[in-house]
PDB file of C-alpha atoms and ligand atoms in Angstrom:
ATOM      1  CA  UNK A 732    -110.645 131.301 -18.643  1.00  0.00           C
ATOM      2  CA  UNK A 733    -113.299 131.112 -15.941  1.00  0.00           C
ATOM      3  CA  UNK A 734    -114.848 127.655 -15.868  1.00  0.00           C
ATOM      4  CA  UNK A 735    -112.412 126.255 -18.421  1.00  0.00           C
ATOM      5  CA  UNK A 736    -110.676 122.951 -17.704  1.00  0.00           C
ATOM      6  CA  UNK A 737    -107.399 121.751 -19.125  1.00  0.00           C
ATOM      7  CA  UNK A 738    -103.951 120.212 -18.992  1.00  0.00           C
ATOM      8  CA  UNK A 739    -100.619 122.011 -18.864  1.00  0.00           C
ATOM      9  CA  UNK A 740     -97.485 120.023 -19.699  1.00  0.00           C
ATOM     10  CA  UNK A 741     -93.844 121.044 -19.418  1.00  0.00           C
ATOM     11  CA  UNK A 742     -93.484 123.149 -16.253  1.00  0.00           C
ATOM     12  CA  UNK A 743     -90.011 122.171 -15.039  1.00  0.00           C
ATOM     13  CA  UNK A 744     -88.965 125.210 -13.013  1.00  0.00           C
ATOM     14  CA  UNK A 745     -89.972 128.823 -12.615  1.00  0.00           C
ATOM     15  CA  UNK A 746     -88.257 129.783 -15.888  1.00  0.00           C
ATOM     16  CA  UNK A 747     -90.380 127.380 -17.947  1.00  0.00           C
ATOM     17  CA  UNK A 748     -92.869 128.946 -20.337  1.00  0.00           C
ATOM     18  CA  UNK A 749     -95.453 126.428 -19.053  1.00  0.00           C
ATOM     19  CA  UNK A 750     -94.821 127.561 -15.460  1.00  0.00           C
ATOM     20  CA  UNK A 751     -95.769 131.146 -16.353  1.00  0.00           C
ATOM     21  CA  UNK A 752     -98.731 129.906 -18.388  1.00  0.00           C
ATOM     22  CA  UNK A 753     -99.987 127.886 -15.399  1.00  0.00           C
ATOM     23  CA  UNK A 754     -99.795 130.893 -13.058  1.00  0.00           C
ATOM     24  CA  UNK A 755    -101.643 133.021 -15.608  1.00  0.00           C
ATOM     25  CA  UNK A 756    -104.317 130.389 -16.295  1.00  0.00           C
ATOM     26  CA  UNK A 757    -104.896 130.051 -12.547  1.00  0.00           C
ATOM     27  CA  UNK A 758    -105.069 133.818 -12.105  1.00  0.00           C
ATOM     28  CA  UNK A 759    -107.662 133.998 -14.903  1.00  0.00           C
ATOM     29  CA  UNK A 760    -109.889 131.381 -13.278  1.00  0.00           C
ATOM     30  CA  UNK A 761    -108.952 128.321 -15.344  1.00  0.00           C
ATOM     31  CA  UNK A 762    -108.721 124.906 -13.670  1.00  0.00           C
ATOM     32  CA  UNK A 763    -106.140 122.415 -14.837  1.00  0.00           C
ATOM     33  CA  UNK A 764    -103.881 119.516 -14.021  1.00  0.00           C
ATOM     34  CA  UNK A 765    -100.109 119.819 -14.325  1.00  0.00           C
ATOM     35  CA  UNK A 766     -98.057 117.048 -15.876  1.00  0.00           C
ATOM     36  CA  UNK A 767     -94.449 116.334 -16.708  1.00  0.00           C
ATOM     37  CA  UNK A 768     -92.180 113.372 -17.404  1.00  0.00           C
ATOM     38  CA  UNK A 769     -91.640 111.226 -14.278  1.00  0.00           C
ATOM     39  CA  UNK A 770     -87.944 112.190 -14.296  1.00  0.00           C
ATOM     40  CA  UNK A 771     -88.793 115.922 -14.101  1.00  0.00           C
ATOM     41  CA  UNK A 772     -90.995 115.195 -11.115  1.00  0.00           C
ATOM     42  CA  UNK A 773     -87.999 114.155  -9.047  1.00  0.00           C
ATOM     43  CA  UNK A 774     -86.708 117.711  -9.136  1.00  0.00           C
ATOM     44  CA  UNK A 775     -89.712 118.643  -7.055  1.00  0.00           C
ATOM     45  CA  UNK A 776     -90.265 122.231  -8.183  1.00  0.00           C
ATOM     46  CA  UNK A 777     -93.478 121.403 -10.027  1.00  0.00           C
ATOM     47  CA  UNK A 778     -95.126 120.420  -6.720  1.00  0.00           C
ATOM     48  CA  UNK A 779     -94.661 123.997  -5.472  1.00  0.00           C
ATOM     49  CA  UNK A 780     -96.366 125.258  -8.624  1.00  0.00           C
ATOM     50  CA  UNK A 781     -99.232 122.818  -8.062  1.00  0.00           C
ATOM     51  CA  UNK A 782     -99.714 124.228  -4.565  1.00  0.00           C
ATOM     52  CA  UNK A 783     -99.757 127.778  -5.898  1.00  0.00           C
ATOM     53  CA  UNK A 784    -102.319 126.801  -8.539  1.00  0.00           C
ATOM     54  CA  UNK A 785    -104.380 124.699  -6.172  1.00  0.00           C
ATOM     55  CA  UNK A 786    -104.086 121.586  -8.297  1.00  0.00           C
ATOM     56  CA  UNK A 787    -102.338 118.220  -8.636  1.00  0.00           C
ATOM     57  CA  UNK A 788     -99.476 116.838 -10.703  1.00  0.00           C
ATOM     58  CA  UNK A 789     -99.960 113.656 -12.705  1.00  0.00           C
ATOM     59  CA  UNK A 790     -96.678 112.236 -14.033  1.00  0.00           C
ATOM     60  CA  UNK A 791     -96.777 111.201 -17.698  1.00  0.00           C
ATOM     61  CA  UNK A 792     -94.152 110.572 -20.333  1.00  0.00           C
ATOM     62  CA  UNK A 793     -95.642 112.349 -23.360  1.00  0.00           C
ATOM     63  CA  UNK A 794     -94.200 109.704 -25.701  1.00  0.00           C
ATOM     64  CA  UNK A 795     -96.203 106.920 -24.004  1.00  0.00           C
ATOM     65  CA  UNK A 796     -99.780 106.355 -25.188  1.00  0.00           C
ATOM     66  CA  UNK A 797    -100.582 104.504 -21.942  1.00  0.00           C
ATOM     67  CA  UNK A 798     -99.281 107.386 -19.832  1.00  0.00           C
ATOM     68  CA  UNK A 799    -101.333 109.920 -21.816  1.00  0.00           C
ATOM     69  CA  UNK A 800    -104.452 107.773 -21.483  1.00  0.00           C
ATOM     70  CA  UNK A 801    -103.943 107.446 -17.726  1.00  0.00           C
ATOM     71  CA  UNK A 802    -103.301 111.194 -17.491  1.00  0.00           C
ATOM     72  CA  UNK A 803    -106.595 111.998 -19.231  1.00  0.00           C
ATOM     73  CA  UNK A 804    -108.582 109.509 -17.135  1.00  0.00           C
ATOM     74  CA  UNK A 805    -107.196 110.876 -13.849  1.00  0.00           C
ATOM     75  CA  UNK A 806    -107.401 114.518 -14.941  1.00  0.00           C
ATOM     76  CA  UNK A 807    -111.035 114.124 -16.052  1.00  0.00           C
ATOM     77  CA  UNK A 808    -111.851 112.562 -12.723  1.00  0.00           C
ATOM     78  CA  UNK A 809    -110.083 115.290 -10.755  1.00  0.00           C
ATOM     79  CA  UNK A 810    -111.458 118.214 -12.777  1.00  0.00           C
ATOM     80  CA  UNK A 811    -114.905 116.717 -13.211  1.00  0.00           C
ATOM     81  CA  UNK A 812    -115.218 117.173 -16.956  1.00  0.00           C
ATOM     82  CA  UNK A 813    -113.690 117.152 -20.418  1.00  0.00           C
ATOM     83  CA  UNK A 814    -110.938 119.571 -21.408  1.00  0.00           C
ATOM     84  CA  UNK A 815    -111.208 123.016 -22.990  1.00  0.00           C
ATOM     85  CA  UNK A 816    -107.463 123.527 -23.376  1.00  0.00           C
ATOM     86  CA  UNK A 817    -104.272 121.501 -23.745  1.00  0.00           C
ATOM     87  CA  UNK A 818    -100.787 123.018 -23.656  1.00  0.00           C
ATOM     88  CA  UNK A 819     -97.942 121.023 -25.193  1.00  0.00           C
ATOM     89  CA  UNK A 820     -94.787 122.734 -23.919  1.00  0.00           C
ATOM     90  CA  UNK A 821     -92.300 119.921 -24.421  1.00  0.00           C
ATOM     91  CA  UNK A 822     -88.962 119.773 -26.195  1.00  0.00           C
ATOM     92  CA  UNK A 823     -85.771 117.771 -25.870  1.00  0.00           C
ATOM     93  CA  UNK A 824     -82.950 116.662 -28.166  1.00  0.00           C
ATOM     94  CA  UNK A 825     -80.307 114.169 -27.005  1.00  0.00           C
ATOM     95  CA  UNK A 826     -78.153 115.261 -29.975  1.00  0.00           C
ATOM     96  CA  UNK A 827     -78.168 118.864 -28.736  1.00  0.00           C
ATOM     97  CA  UNK A 828     -77.561 117.739 -25.164  1.00  0.00           C
ATOM     98  CA  UNK A 829     -74.538 115.758 -26.269  1.00  0.00           C
ATOM     99  CA  UNK A 830     -73.215 118.403 -28.646  1.00  0.00           C
ATOM    100  CA  UNK A 831     -73.619 116.431 -31.906  1.00  0.00           C
ATOM    101  CA  UNK A 832     -73.554 118.569 -35.049  1.00  0.00           C
ATOM    102  CA  UNK A 833     -76.129 118.318 -37.864  1.00  0.00           C
ATOM    103  CA  UNK A 834     -73.646 116.283 -39.934  1.00  0.00           C
ATOM    104  CA  UNK A 835     -72.987 113.839 -37.122  1.00  0.00           C
ATOM    105  CA  UNK A 836     -76.462 113.022 -35.795  1.00  0.00           C
ATOM    106  CA  UNK A 837     -77.078 109.857 -33.861  1.00  0.00           C
ATOM    107  CA  UNK A 838     -80.281 108.684 -35.555  1.00  0.00           C
ATOM    108  CA  UNK A 839     -81.644 106.857 -32.541  1.00  0.00           C
ATOM    109  CA  UNK A 840     -81.328 110.100 -30.604  1.00  0.00           C
ATOM    110  CA  UNK A 841     -82.832 112.051 -33.530  1.00  0.00           C
ATOM    111  CA  UNK A 842     -85.832 109.696 -33.447  1.00  0.00           C
ATOM    112  CA  UNK A 843     -86.091 110.417 -29.713  1.00  0.00           C
ATOM    113  CA  UNK A 844     -85.984 114.190 -30.417  1.00  0.00           C
ATOM    114  CA  UNK A 845     -88.870 113.876 -32.890  1.00  0.00           C
ATOM    115  CA  UNK A 846     -90.859 111.575 -30.619  1.00  0.00           C
ATOM    116  CA  UNK A 847     -90.504 113.802 -27.531  1.00  0.00           C
ATOM    117  CA  UNK A 848     -90.734 117.186 -29.252  1.00  0.00           C
ATOM    118  CA  UNK A 849     -93.254 116.588 -32.064  1.00  0.00           C
ATOM    119  CA  UNK A 850     -94.892 113.157 -32.312  1.00  0.00           C
ATOM    120  CA  UNK A 851     -95.981 113.489 -28.663  1.00  0.00           C
ATOM    121  CA  UNK A 852     -98.147 116.425 -29.819  1.00  0.00           C
ATOM    122  CA  UNK A 853     -99.893 114.093 -32.262  1.00  0.00           C
ATOM    123  CA  UNK A 854    -100.168 111.406 -29.574  1.00  0.00           C
ATOM    124  CA  UNK A 855    -101.802 113.838 -27.138  1.00  0.00           C
ATOM    125  CA  UNK A 856    -104.413 114.715 -29.754  1.00  0.00           C
ATOM    126  CA  UNK A 857    -104.986 111.195 -31.030  1.00  0.00           C
ATOM    127  CA  UNK A 858    -105.576 109.880 -27.510  1.00  0.00           C
ATOM    128  CA  UNK A 859    -107.855 112.862 -26.763  1.00  0.00           C
ATOM    129  CA  UNK A 860    -109.862 112.150 -29.909  1.00  0.00           C
ATOM    130  CA  UNK A 861    -110.183 108.426 -29.148  1.00  0.00           C
ATOM    131  CA  UNK A 862    -111.276 109.131 -25.578  1.00  0.00           C
ATOM    132  CA  UNK A 863    -113.467 112.038 -26.715  1.00  0.00           C
ATOM    133  CA  UNK A 864    -111.736 114.085 -24.031  1.00  0.00           C
ATOM    134  CA  UNK A 865    -112.040 117.575 -25.594  1.00  0.00           C
ATOM    135  CA  UNK A 866    -115.022 119.879 -25.367  1.00  0.00           C
ATOM    136  CA  UNK A 867    -116.349 121.591 -28.493  1.00  0.00           C
ATOM    137  CA  UNK A 868    -114.546 124.870 -29.273  1.00  0.00           C
ATOM    138  CA  UNK A 869    -111.562 123.720 -27.229  1.00  0.00           C
ATOM    139  CA  UNK A 870    -108.055 125.046 -27.945  1.00  0.00           C
ATOM    140  CA  UNK A 871    -104.807 123.064 -28.275  1.00  0.00           C
ATOM    141  CA  UNK A 872    -101.399 124.711 -28.441  1.00  0.00           C
ATOM    142  CA  UNK A 873     -97.802 123.667 -29.078  1.00  0.00           C
ATOM    143  CA  UNK A 874     -94.695 125.843 -28.795  1.00  0.00           C
ATOM    144  CA  UNK A 875     -92.394 126.276 -31.759  1.00  0.00           C
ATOM    145  CA  UNK A 876     -89.349 128.196 -32.897  1.00  0.00           C
ATOM    146  CA  UNK A 877     -88.496 129.974 -36.169  1.00  0.00           C
ATOM    147  CA  UNK A 878     -85.762 127.388 -36.868  1.00  0.00           C
ATOM    148  CA  UNK A 879     -88.675 125.455 -38.438  1.00  0.00           C
ATOM    149  CA  UNK A 880     -88.535 127.935 -41.353  1.00  0.00           C
ATOM    150  CA  UNK A 881     -84.940 129.239 -41.367  1.00  0.00           C
ATOM    151  CA  UNK A 882     -81.574 127.732 -40.589  1.00  0.00           C
ATOM    152  CA  UNK A 883     -80.055 128.233 -37.162  1.00  0.00           C
ATOM    153  CA  UNK A 884     -77.010 125.953 -37.395  1.00  0.00           C
ATOM    154  CA  UNK A 885     -76.878 125.024 -33.707  1.00  0.00           C
ATOM    155  CA  UNK A 886     -80.540 124.032 -33.562  1.00  0.00           C
ATOM    156  CA  UNK A 887     -79.733 120.799 -35.495  1.00  0.00           C
ATOM    157  CA  UNK A 888     -82.444 118.113 -35.248  1.00  0.00           C
ATOM    158  CA  UNK A 889     -84.729 120.372 -33.169  1.00  0.00           C
ATOM    159  CA  UNK A 890     -85.275 122.450 -36.330  1.00  0.00           C
ATOM    160  CA  UNK A 891     -86.701 119.372 -38.055  1.00  0.00           C
ATOM    161  CA  UNK A 892     -88.675 118.523 -34.916  1.00  0.00           C
ATOM    162  CA  UNK A 893     -90.267 121.996 -34.931  1.00  0.00           C
ATOM    163  CA  UNK A 894     -91.106 121.748 -38.666  1.00  0.00           C
ATOM    164  CA  UNK A 895     -92.875 118.457 -37.886  1.00  0.00           C
ATOM    165  CA  UNK A 896     -94.639 119.981 -34.872  1.00  0.00           C
ATOM    166  CA  UNK A 897     -96.034 122.818 -37.010  1.00  0.00           C
ATOM    167  CA  UNK A 898     -97.124 120.365 -39.703  1.00  0.00           C
ATOM    168  CA  UNK A 899     -98.942 118.252 -37.100  1.00  0.00           C
ATOM    169  CA  UNK A 900    -100.752 121.401 -35.909  1.00  0.00           C
ATOM    170  CA  UNK A 901    -102.078 121.900 -39.456  1.00  0.00           C
ATOM    171  CA  UNK A 902    -102.944 118.236 -40.032  1.00  0.00           C
ATOM    172  CA  UNK A 903    -104.673 117.686 -36.724  1.00  0.00           C
ATOM    173  CA  UNK A 904    -106.157 121.181 -36.739  1.00  0.00           C
ATOM    174  CA  UNK A 905    -108.080 120.298 -39.890  1.00  0.00           C
ATOM    175  CA  UNK A 906    -109.227 116.968 -38.462  1.00  0.00           C
ATOM    176  CA  UNK A 907    -110.209 118.213 -35.005  1.00  0.00           C
ATOM    177  CA  UNK A 908    -111.898 121.277 -36.476  1.00  0.00           C
ATOM    178  CA  UNK A 909    -114.146 119.090 -38.620  1.00  0.00           C
ATOM    179  CA  UNK A 910    -114.772 116.614 -35.826  1.00  0.00           C
ATOM    180  CA  UNK A 911    -115.340 118.862 -32.817  1.00  0.00           C
ATOM    181  CA  UNK A 912    -114.642 122.522 -33.627  1.00  0.00           C
ATOM    182  CA  UNK A 913    -111.401 122.150 -31.670  1.00  0.00           C
ATOM    183  CA  UNK A 914    -108.631 124.497 -32.835  1.00  0.00           C
ATOM    184  CA  UNK A 915    -104.939 123.604 -32.986  1.00  0.00           C
ATOM    185  CA  UNK A 916    -102.105 126.115 -33.324  1.00  0.00           C
ATOM    186  CA  UNK A 917     -98.435 126.582 -32.555  1.00  0.00           C
ATOM    187  CA  UNK A 918     -96.890 129.704 -31.050  1.00  0.00           C
ATOM    188  CA  UNK A 919     -93.426 130.463 -32.404  1.00  0.00           C
ATOM    189  CA  UNK A 920     -91.712 132.101 -29.470  1.00  0.00           C
ATOM    190  CA  UNK A 921     -88.595 134.316 -29.212  1.00  0.00           C
ATOM    191  CA  UNK A 922     -85.472 132.755 -27.686  1.00  0.00           C
ATOM    192  CA  UNK A 923     -86.248 132.489 -23.969  1.00  0.00           C
ATOM    193  CA  UNK A 924     -83.921 131.777 -21.041  1.00  0.00           C
ATOM    194  CA  UNK A 925     -85.214 128.381 -19.914  1.00  0.00           C
ATOM    195  CA  UNK A 926     -83.591 124.978 -19.417  1.00  0.00           C
ATOM    196  CA  UNK A 927     -84.536 123.851 -22.956  1.00  0.00           C
ATOM    197  CA  UNK A 928     -83.530 127.208 -24.481  1.00  0.00           C
ATOM    198  CA  UNK A 929     -80.147 127.701 -22.865  1.00  0.00           C
ATOM    199  CA  UNK A 930     -79.159 124.104 -23.653  1.00  0.00           C
ATOM    200  CA  UNK A 931     -78.721 125.075 -27.305  1.00  0.00           C
ATOM    201  CA  UNK A 932     -75.198 125.966 -28.441  1.00  0.00           C
ATOM    202  CA  UNK A 933     -74.661 129.683 -29.006  1.00  0.00           C
ATOM    203  CA  UNK A 934     -77.909 130.517 -27.171  1.00  0.00           C
ATOM    204  CA  UNK A 935     -76.662 133.781 -25.643  1.00  0.00           C
ATOM    205  CA  UNK A 936     -75.489 135.044 -29.023  1.00  0.00           C
ATOM    206  CA  UNK A 937     -78.735 134.373 -30.834  1.00  0.00           C
ATOM    207  CA  UNK A 938     -80.753 135.614 -27.856  1.00  0.00           C
ATOM    208  CA  UNK A 939     -78.920 138.968 -28.111  1.00  0.00           C
ATOM    209  CA  UNK A 940     -79.092 138.940 -31.910  1.00  0.00           C
ATOM    210  CA  UNK A 941     -82.873 138.361 -31.892  1.00  0.00           C
ATOM    211  CA  UNK A 942     -83.290 141.067 -29.255  1.00  0.00           C
ATOM    212  CA  UNK A 943     -81.406 143.570 -31.435  1.00  0.00           C
ATOM    213  CA  UNK A 944     -83.357 142.549 -34.558  1.00  0.00           C
ATOM    214  CA  UNK A 945     -86.835 142.794 -33.054  1.00  0.00           C
ATOM    215  CA  UNK A 946     -88.444 146.252 -32.935  1.00  0.00           C
ATOM    216  CA  UNK A 947     -90.156 145.268 -29.678  1.00  0.00           C
ATOM    217  CA  UNK A 948     -87.229 143.228 -28.359  1.00  0.00           C
ATOM    218  CA  UNK A 949     -87.493 139.532 -27.466  1.00  0.00           C
ATOM    219  CA  UNK A 950     -90.836 138.372 -26.123  1.00  0.00           C
ATOM    220  CA  UNK A 951     -90.474 137.153 -22.535  1.00  0.00           C
ATOM    221  CA  UNK A 952     -91.885 133.922 -21.116  1.00  0.00           C
ATOM    222  CA  UNK A 953     -94.492 136.022 -19.243  1.00  0.00           C
ATOM    223  CA  UNK A 954     -95.604 137.662 -22.490  1.00  0.00           C
ATOM    224  CA  UNK A 955     -95.801 134.208 -24.059  1.00  0.00           C
ATOM    225  CA  UNK A 956     -98.026 133.090 -21.189  1.00  0.00           C
ATOM    226  CA  UNK A 957    -100.342 136.039 -21.939  1.00  0.00           C
ATOM    227  CA  UNK A 958    -100.569 134.958 -25.580  1.00  0.00           C
ATOM    228  CA  UNK A 959    -101.213 131.337 -24.574  1.00  0.00           C
ATOM    229  CA  UNK A 960    -104.129 132.447 -22.380  1.00  0.00           C
ATOM    230  CA  UNK A 961    -105.459 134.615 -25.210  1.00  0.00           C
ATOM    231  CA  UNK A 962    -105.400 131.575 -27.493  1.00  0.00           C
ATOM    232  CA  UNK A 963    -107.217 129.491 -24.868  1.00  0.00           C
ATOM    233  CA  UNK A 964    -109.899 132.167 -24.454  1.00  0.00           C
ATOM    234  CA  UNK A 965    -113.141 132.360 -26.431  1.00  0.00           C
ATOM    235  CA  UNK A 966    -111.868 135.501 -28.168  1.00  0.00           C
ATOM    236  CA  UNK A 967    -109.793 133.476 -30.666  1.00  0.00           C
ATOM    237  CA  UNK A 968    -112.295 130.779 -31.614  1.00  0.00           C
ATOM    238  CA  UNK A 969    -111.789 131.009 -35.375  1.00  0.00           C
ATOM    239  CA  UNK A 970    -107.977 130.845 -35.341  1.00  0.00           C
ATOM    240  CA  UNK A 971    -106.748 127.392 -36.234  1.00  0.00           C
ATOM    241  CA  UNK A 972    -104.013 125.488 -38.121  1.00  0.00           C
ATOM    242  CA  UNK A 973    -101.671 128.471 -37.721  1.00  0.00           C
ATOM    243  CA  UNK A 974     -98.108 128.980 -36.649  1.00  0.00           C
ATOM    244  CA  UNK A 975     -98.346 132.270 -34.748  1.00  0.00           C
ATOM    245  CA  UNK A 976     -95.182 134.307 -34.368  1.00  0.00           C
ATOM    246  CA  UNK A 977     -94.764 135.755 -30.897  1.00  0.00           C
ATOM    247  CA  UNK A 978     -91.382 137.341 -31.318  1.00  0.00           C
ATOM    248  CA  UNK A 979     -91.519 141.142 -31.021  1.00  0.00           C
ATOM    249  CA  UNK A 980     -91.508 141.495 -34.823  1.00  0.00           C
ATOM    250  CA  UNK A 981     -88.326 139.471 -35.426  1.00  0.00           C
ATOM    251  CA  UNK A 982     -89.760 137.200 -38.138  1.00  0.00           C
ATOM    252  CA  UNK A 983     -90.662 140.098 -40.457  1.00  0.00           C
ATOM    253  CA  UNK A 984     -87.542 142.188 -39.906  1.00  0.00           C
ATOM    254  CA  UNK A 985     -84.835 142.066 -42.586  1.00  0.00           C
ATOM    255  CA  UNK A 986     -82.329 144.149 -40.681  1.00  0.00           C
ATOM    256  CA  UNK A 987     -82.488 146.628 -37.826  1.00  0.00           C
ATOM    257  CA  UNK A 988     -80.583 149.839 -37.160  1.00  0.00           C
ATOM    258  CA  UNK A 989     -79.119 148.213 -34.041  1.00  0.00           C
ATOM    259  CA  UNK A 990     -77.587 145.424 -36.093  1.00  0.00           C
ATOM    260  CA  UNK A 991     -76.401 147.862 -38.784  1.00  0.00           C
ATOM    261  CA  UNK A 992     -74.666 149.961 -36.143  1.00  0.00           C
ATOM    262  CA  UNK A 993     -72.759 146.918 -34.944  1.00  0.00           C
ATOM    263  CA  UNK A 994     -71.185 146.552 -38.413  1.00  0.00           C
ATOM    264  CA  UNK A 995     -70.525 150.255 -38.940  1.00  0.00           C
ATOM    265  CA  UNK A 996     -66.841 150.240 -38.016  1.00  0.00           C
ATOM    266  CA  UNK A 997     -65.891 147.002 -39.740  1.00  0.00           C
TER     267      UNK A 997
HETATM  268  N1  NAD B1500     -86.685 128.566 -24.603  1.00  0.00           N
HETATM  269  C1  NAD B1500     -86.712 128.940 -25.857  1.00  0.00           C
HETATM  270  O1  NAD B1500     -85.846 129.679 -26.339  1.00  0.00           O
HETATM  271  C2  NAD B1500     -87.860 128.487 -26.733  1.00  0.00           C
HETATM  272  C3  NAD B1500     -88.140 129.204 -27.921  1.00  0.00           C
HETATM  273  C4  NAD B1500     -89.179 128.747 -28.718  1.00  0.00           C
HETATM  274  C5  NAD B1500     -89.891 127.616 -28.352  1.00  0.00           C
HETATM  275  N2  NAD B1500     -89.588 126.947 -27.196  1.00  0.00           N
HETATM  276  C6  NAD B1500     -90.344 125.738 -26.863  1.00  0.00           C
HETATM  277  O2  NAD B1500     -91.105 125.940 -25.687  1.00  0.00           O
HETATM  278  C7  NAD B1500     -91.405 124.665 -25.125  1.00  0.00           C
HETATM  279  C8  NAD B1500     -91.142 124.696 -23.624  1.00  0.00           C
HETATM  280  O3  NAD B1500     -89.770 124.810 -23.372  1.00  0.00           O
HETATM  281  P1  NAD B1500     -89.137 125.820 -22.308  1.00  0.00           P
HETATM  282  O4  NAD B1500     -88.294 126.784 -23.069  1.00  0.00           O
HETATM  283  O5  NAD B1500     -90.182 126.322 -21.396  1.00  0.00           O
HETATM  284  O6  NAD B1500     -88.089 124.885 -21.550  1.00  0.00           O
HETATM  285  P2  NAD B1500     -88.242 123.837 -20.313  1.00  0.00           P
HETATM  286  O7  NAD B1500     -86.967 123.072 -20.310  1.00  0.00           O
HETATM  287  O8  NAD B1500     -88.602 124.573 -19.094  1.00  0.00           O
HETATM  288  O9  NAD B1500     -89.459 122.904 -20.758  1.00  0.00           O
HETATM  289  C9  NAD B1500     -89.318 121.730 -21.538  1.00  0.00           C
HETATM  290  C10 NAD B1500     -90.154 120.672 -20.856  1.00  0.00           C
HETATM  291  O10 NAD B1500     -90.254 119.454 -21.607  1.00  0.00           O
HETATM  292  C11 NAD B1500     -90.399 118.426 -20.634  1.00  0.00           C
HETATM  293  N3  NAD B1500     -90.189 117.096 -21.222  1.00  0.00           N
HETATM  294  C12 NAD B1500     -89.050 116.604 -21.781  1.00  0.00           C
HETATM  295  N4  NAD B1500     -89.239 115.328 -22.162  1.00  0.00           N
HETATM  296  C13 NAD B1500     -90.533 115.000 -21.838  1.00  0.00           C
HETATM  297  C14 NAD B1500     -91.327 113.824 -21.985  1.00  0.00           C
HETATM  298  N5  NAD B1500     -90.833 112.705 -22.540  1.00  0.00           N
HETATM  299  N6  NAD B1500     -92.613 113.838 -21.533  1.00  0.00           N
HETATM  300  C15 NAD B1500     -93.135 114.962 -20.960  1.00  0.00           C
HETATM  301  N7  NAD B1500     -92.423 116.111 -20.809  1.00  0.00           N
HETATM  302  C16 NAD B1500     -91.136 116.126 -21.231  1.00  0.00           C
HETATM  303  C17 NAD B1500     -89.324 118.796 -19.625  1.00  0.00           C
HETATM  304  O11 NAD B1500     -89.424 118.070 -18.410  1.00  0.00           O
HETATM  305  C18 NAD B1500     -89.583 120.270 -19.474  1.00  0.00           C
HETATM  306  O12 NAD B1500     -90.545 120.521 -18.466  1.00  0.00           O
HETATM  307  C19 NAD B1500     -90.573 123.631 -25.893  1.00  0.00           C
HETATM  308  O13 NAD B1500     -91.370 123.046 -26.915  1.00  0.00           O
HETATM  309  C20 NAD B1500     -89.508 124.512 -26.516  1.00  0.00           C
HETATM  310  O14 NAD B1500     -88.919 123.932 -27.655  1.00  0.00           O
HETATM  311  C21 NAD B1500     -88.595 127.378 -26.371  1.00  0.00           C
END
């Protein structure tokens, strides 16, 4: 990461995946700007992270093209160059927050879920392309969840948002690869105890279930940060347009002995 410049979105508090990724990127010699929605800024924690990483925070709502443009202009000025890495670590569903089931979605809120959690990924790349803000062989990452492929009933409209996010990674990955050798991928992470994660109904149950299913157990936020840094490094330059499972083996496990044992006495 030495000499690499970038932007890290989504660090809300010390549990956030982006928080761990920022600490790791800093430790590995990367330089970056932190950003989050103006409302998240009021909670203040991100400023402590900025101090630890010797950087600044630039507020930006990831659904606003103007905010993204301003973010890139200020970040380029502060860092003194174009970006080698962008981390999109953003997710939010008003339907989940307000406990609406998949058969009772508020469609305005669903549109907000898609805009915040998926379309913002496209917006970040489209603005970067128009401003020519990425360096050649740069790496762009989003964070996904296996509900994009399989049904997790409580994940409701976020499942559709993640399917869209992964599709955008393929679509833009092709385009940015051709244009500038920039790679675009999503990391599909295990359930993780963060604000976004624990907001989902039944989280503790499917956290424990996934842990029992995975031969390596659930991947922690720290382990996810390691994978993020790996994907930002030059060692993964030919990986693009992929959804990469980072889940301790969960996605390829049909059943585990642990789960079987739980049903033994029934
Ligand atoms: N926690 C899990 O179980 C889990 C599993 C797989 C994938 N993910 C994904 O990881 C990513 C990071 O989430 P997390 O688990 O670290 O939780 P988190 O709550 O710490 O992070 C979510 C972030 O999104 C930001 N955000 C919301 N609306 C925004 C907007 N309009 N503009 C800019 N930022 C905005 C929030 O302020 C917050 O910092 C999300 O995409 C999430 O879906 C999480």
